[in-house]
């Protein structure tokens, strides 16, 4: 399919040369073109520029046979990339949410066998088909809100069979959904009740049984560990990442959500693609990240939903780091995959400018999924994953007008998606 989008009020996040990520003060820059066109052919962005350039005859001849979309008054953005989710899960957990409102902490709920262990219990019973069906609905929901690529973790299995079941579901989603999907093995998400007295035994199971099987079925792109107080220690994490590395699994780590856990440092040590959460980030963590290839990723939805301290995003950017922001869509700590809301939170809660917020949710989250060469900006040669907004006055309106869906048309892989 060939598409020409014309009369675009403003084409946002354009790049003449593809960058893999944006760091520090550069995050404040966002290139846009007013009164623009965008050309898409066979799933790829093949051209863009100002409308007046399109009107010259040479270009006009090239676009014969293109489906034309008139975007007068509307803007075009690259689709959001959501580099951290747990959107394959068996059931919602709104009862715990009530406990939380009544004052129980995330850790107290986990200690009572709620939280992740609650999801893991239900995961044993549910079929692959049921999981695929509910996850497809969630993928459809986030697609309508502008997400075009998403990472999905296992981690509600916590037995070899259940972890493999989750990862097989994610593999099926990759072929069923128009979104670009990456899979992460998160066997080390929580310590199952029967291993409470000897967590090392569970770590051994992950290393000796789960990782080899995940690798032999080629079910995961990445490996994750919840390296935090009350969950997995730095030593556990070190062993697990070392074992994963032998199978070519690059880490993406849950780190420093509950404490200065050492998660950031061990992630950097293993060249993690990203370290995520980061509420407890001080000078030592910033120093460890500077000069590394690891993307610091903040999850505003979880911090907001759990009423936690907010990661020092401003300080991180001012120190020269890149920052990405993802949804953490999951039933326990962030039951929303709405990246427009994450963009608003970037500004409201973390004091990022709209330009920084857009960089944090597109190109930098694409990097955190190892996809920034093909996604995350409007660039010739990249995959045509874009959305057209409803009529809006400015791109700053996107974070400002929080809570409602400003996405009107979604194009993924160069195809217009039905949003029913
Ligand atoms: O990213 N922090 C650890 N894991 C998830 C929570 C998952 C859950 O509570 O179900 C998170 O917030
Ligand atoms: Fe998470």
Short mmCIF file of N, CA, C and O and ligand atoms in Angstrom, two decimals, residues 84-86 153 186 189 224 254 257 276-277 299 328 330 333, ligand 2:
data_model
loop_
_atom_site.label_atom_id
_atom_site.label_comp_id
_atom_site.label_asym_id
_atom_site.label_seq_id
_atom_site.Cartn_x
_atom_site.Cartn_y
_atom_site.Cartn_z
N UNK A 84 8.43 -1.23 28.10
CA UNK A 84 8.33 -2.01 29.35
C UNK A 84 6.86 -2.26 29.66
O UNK A 84 6.15 -1.36 30.09
N UNK A 85 6.40 -3.49 29.42
CA UNK A 85 5.03 -3.86 29.84
C UNK A 85 5.00 -5.31 30.32
O UNK A 85 5.90 -6.10 30.04
N UNK A 86 3.90 -5.60 31.02
CA UNK A 86 3.60 -6.98 31.44
C UNK A 86 2.15 -7.22 30.98
O UNK A 86 1.28 -7.50 31.79
N UNK A 153 6.76 -8.77 28.91
CA UNK A 153 7.57 -9.66 29.75
C UNK A 153 6.76 -10.87 30.18
O UNK A 153 5.54 -10.78 30.35
N UNK A 186 11.24 -13.03 32.26
CA UNK A 186 11.34 -12.47 33.61
C UNK A 186 10.98 -13.54 34.65
O UNK A 186 10.09 -13.36 35.47
N UNK A 189 10.91 -12.61 38.71
CA UNK A 189 10.02 -11.49 38.99
C UNK A 189 9.64 -11.47 40.48
O UNK A 189 9.45 -10.42 41.08
N UNK A 224 15.25 -10.36 32.15
CA UNK A 224 15.00 -9.34 33.17
C UNK A 224 15.06 -9.98 34.55
O UNK A 224 14.79 -11.18 34.71
N UNK A 254 14.65 -4.59 36.12
CA UNK A 254 13.83 -3.83 37.08
C UNK A 254 14.78 -3.41 38.20
O UNK A 254 15.26 -4.28 38.95
N UNK A 257 13.55 0.46 42.34
CA UNK A 257 12.17 0.94 42.54
C UNK A 257 11.88 1.11 44.02
O UNK A 257 11.16 2.02 44.42
N UNK A 276 15.20 -0.11 34.54
CA UNK A 276 13.87 0.49 34.55
C UNK A 276 13.32 0.69 35.97
O UNK A 276 13.59 -0.13 36.85
N UNK A 277 12.54 1.73 36.13
CA UNK A 277 11.90 2.22 37.38
C UNK A 277 12.72 3.40 37.90
O UNK A 277 12.33 4.53 37.74
N UNK A 299 9.26 4.74 34.76
CA UNK A 299 7.91 4.21 34.54
C UNK A 299 6.91 5.05 35.35
O UNK A 299 6.55 4.68 36.48
N UNK A 328 4.85 0.41 31.72
CA UNK A 328 4.82 -0.66 32.73
C UNK A 328 3.43 -1.30 32.83
O UNK A 328 3.07 -1.84 33.88
N UNK A 330 0.60 -3.24 33.62
CA UNK A 330 0.48 -4.51 34.35
C UNK A 330 -0.68 -4.40 35.33
O UNK A 330 -1.12 -3.31 35.65
N UNK A 333 0.72 -2.73 39.38
CA UNK A 333 1.27 -1.41 39.73
C UNK A 333 1.05 -0.34 38.66
O UNK A 333 1.42 0.81 38.89
FE1 LIG B 2 7.65 -3.87 35.34
#
